[in-house]
Amino acid sequence: ANIEGQVIVQFVIDTMGRAEPNSLKIIRSPNPGFDQPVKSAVQRALFRPARVHGRAVRVLVQLPYNFRLNK
């Protein structure tokens, strides 16, 4: 379809480094076809949890996903 763009997704990373599924929210997307692949990628990913005084804590993040065509 020759569509490119950047999806911004917002979610909470729990103390184990996983995205909380109920917190996933697409902030900006150039095409609705990008939304589900981004949500799936975030749910499969393992992140390093935030730390406060050496203790893992939950944190709200916004992450960009870029979709570009190889030309």
Coordinates of N, CA and C in Angstrom, one line a residue:
A1 N 0.8 -1.2 0.0 CA 0.0 0.0 0.0 C 0.9 1.3 0.0
N2 N 2.2 1.1 0.1 CA 3.1 2.2 0.1 C 2.8 3.2 1.2
I3 N 2.5 2.7 2.4 CA 2.2 3.6 3.6 C 3.4 3.6 4.6
E4 N 3.8 4.7 5.0 CA 4.9 4.8 6.0 C 4.3 5.7 7.1
G5 N 5.0 5.7 8.2 CA 4.6 6.6 9.3 C 5.1 6.2 10.7
Q6 N 4.8 6.9 11.7 CA 5.2 6.7 13.0 C 4.0 6.5 13.9
V7 N 4.0 5.4 14.7 CA 2.9 5.2 15.6 C 3.5 5.5 17.0
I8 N 2.8 6.2 17.8 CA 3.2 6.5 19.2 C 2.2 5.7 20.1
V9 N 2.8 4.8 20.9 CA 2.0 4.0 21.8 C 2.4 4.3 23.2
Q10 N 1.4 4.3 24.1 CA 1.6 4.6 25.5 C 1.1 3.4 26.3
F11 N 1.9 3.0 27.3 CA 1.6 1.8 28.2 C 2.4 1.9 29.5
V12 N 2.0 1.0 30.4 CA 2.7 0.9 31.7 C 3.5 -0.3 31.7
I13 N 4.8 -0.1 32.1 CA 5.7 -1.3 32.2 C 5.6 -1.7 33.7
D14 N 5.3 -2.9 34.0 CA 5.2 -3.4 35.3 C 6.6 -3.7 35.9
T15 N 6.6 -4.1 37.2 CA 7.9 -4.3 37.9 C 8.7 -5.5 37.3
M16 N 8.0 -6.3 36.5 CA 8.7 -7.5 35.9 C 9.2 -7.2 34.5
G17 N 8.9 -6.0 34.0 CA 9.4 -5.5 32.7 C 8.5 -5.8 31.5
R18 N 7.2 -6.2 31.8 CA 6.2 -6.5 30.8 C 5.2 -5.3 30.7
A19 N 4.7 -5.1 29.5 CA 3.7 -4.1 29.3 C 2.4 -4.6 29.9
E20 N 1.7 -3.8 30.7 CA 0.4 -4.2 31.2 C -0.7 -4.0 30.1
P21 N -1.3 -5.2 29.7 CA -2.2 -5.2 28.5 C -3.3 -4.2 28.6
N22 N -3.9 -4.0 29.7 CA -5.0 -3.0 29.8 C -4.6 -1.6 29.7
S23 N -3.3 -1.3 29.8 CA -2.8 0.1 29.7 C -2.4 0.5 28.3
L24 N -2.4 -0.4 27.3 CA -1.9 -0.1 26.0 C -2.9 0.9 25.3
K25 N -2.3 2.0 24.8 CA -3.2 3.0 24.1 C -2.4 3.6 23.0
I26 N -3.0 3.6 21.8 CA -2.3 4.2 20.6 C -2.6 5.7 20.7
I27 N -1.5 6.5 20.8 CA -1.6 8.0 20.9 C -1.8 8.6 19.5
R28 N -1.0 8.1 18.6 CA -1.0 8.7 17.2 C -0.6 7.6 16.3
S29 N -1.4 7.5 15.2 CA -1.1 6.5 14.1 C -1.5 7.1 12.8
P30 N -0.7 6.9 11.8 CA -1.0 7.4 10.4 C -2.0 6.5 9.7
N31 N -2.1 5.3 10.2 CA -3.0 4.3 9.5 C -3.4 3.3 10.5
P32 N -4.7 3.0 10.6 CA -5.2 2.0 11.6 C -4.6 0.6 11.4
G33 N -4.1 0.3 10.2 CA -3.5 -1.0 9.9 C -2.2 -1.2 10.7
F34 N -1.6 -0.1 11.2 CA -0.4 -0.3 12.0 C -0.7 -0.6 13.5
D35 N -1.9 -0.3 14.0 CA -2.2 -0.4 15.4 C -2.0 -1.7 16.0
Q36 N -2.6 -2.8 15.4 CA -2.5 -4.1 16.0 C -1.1 -4.7 16.0
P37 N -0.3 -4.5 14.9 CA 1.1 -5.0 14.9 C 1.9 -4.3 16.1
V38 N 1.7 -3.0 16.3 CA 2.4 -2.3 17.4 C 2.0 -2.9 18.7
K39 N 0.7 -3.1 18.9 CA 0.2 -3.6 20.2 C 0.8 -5.0 20.4
S40 N 0.8 -5.8 19.4 CA 1.3 -7.2 19.5 C 2.8 -7.2 19.9
A41 N 3.6 -6.3 19.2 CA 5.0 -6.2 19.5 C 5.3 -5.7 20.9
V42 N 4.5 -4.8 21.4 CA 4.7 -4.3 22.8 C 4.4 -5.4 23.8
Q43 N 3.3 -6.2 23.5 CA 3.0 -7.2 24.5 C 4.0 -8.3 24.5
R44 N 4.7 -8.6 23.4 CA 5.8 -9.6 23.4 C 7.1 -9.1 23.9
A45 N 7.3 -7.8 24.0 CA 8.6 -7.3 24.4 C 8.8 -7.4 25.9
L46 N 10.1 -7.5 26.2 CA 10.5 -7.4 27.6 C 11.4 -6.2 27.8
F47 N 11.0 -5.3 28.8 CA 11.7 -4.1 29.0 C 12.4 -4.1 30.4
R48 N 13.3 -3.3 30.6 CA 14.0 -3.1 31.8 C 13.1 -2.2 32.7
P49 N 12.6 -2.7 33.8 CA 11.7 -1.9 34.6 C 12.4 -0.7 35.3
A50 N 11.7 0.4 35.5 CA 12.2 1.5 36.1 C 12.6 1.2 37.6
R51 N 13.5 1.9 38.2 CA 14.0 1.7 39.5 C 14.0 3.0 40.3
V52 N 13.5 2.9 41.6 CA 13.6 4.0 42.5 C 14.3 3.4 43.7
H53 N 15.4 4.0 44.1 CA 16.2 3.5 45.2 C 16.5 2.0 45.1
G54 N 16.8 1.5 43.9 CA 17.1 0.2 43.7 C 16.0 -0.8 43.6
R55 N 14.8 -0.3 43.8 CA 13.6 -1.2 43.8 C 12.8 -0.9 42.5
A56 N 12.4 -2.0 41.8 CA 11.6 -2.0 40.6 C 10.2 -1.3 40.8
V57 N 9.8 -0.4 39.9 CA 8.5 0.3 40.0 C 7.9 0.3 38.7
R58 N 6.6 0.5 38.7 CA 5.8 0.6 37.5 C 6.1 2.0 36.9
V59 N 6.0 2.1 35.6 CA 6.3 3.4 34.9 C 5.4 3.5 33.6
L60 N 4.9 4.7 33.4 CA 4.2 5.0 32.2 C 5.2 5.5 31.1
V61 N 5.1 4.9 29.9 CA 6.0 5.3 28.9 C 5.3 5.5 27.6
Q62 N 5.9 6.3 26.7 CA 5.4 6.5 25.3 C 6.6 6.1 24.4
L63 N 6.3 5.2 23.5 CA 7.3 4.7 22.6 C 6.9 4.9 21.2
P64 N 7.8 5.4 20.3 CA 7.5 5.5 18.9 C 7.9 4.2 18.2
Y65 N 7.1 3.8 17.2 CA 7.4 2.7 16.3 C 7.3 3.3 14.9
N66 N 8.4 3.1 14.2 CA 8.5 3.7 12.8 C 8.3 2.6 11.8
F67 N 7.4 2.9 10.8 CA 7.2 2.0 9.7 C 7.7 2.7 8.5
R68 N 8.8 2.1 7.9 CA 9.4 2.7 6.7 C 9.6 1.6 5.6
L69 N 9.4 2.0 4.4 CA 9.6 1.2 3.3 C 11.1 1.2 2.8
N70 N 11.6 0.0 2.5 CA 13.0 -0.1 1.9 C 12.9 0.3 0.4
K71 N 13.6 1.4 0.1 CA 13.6 1.8 -1.3 C 14.8 1.6 -2.0

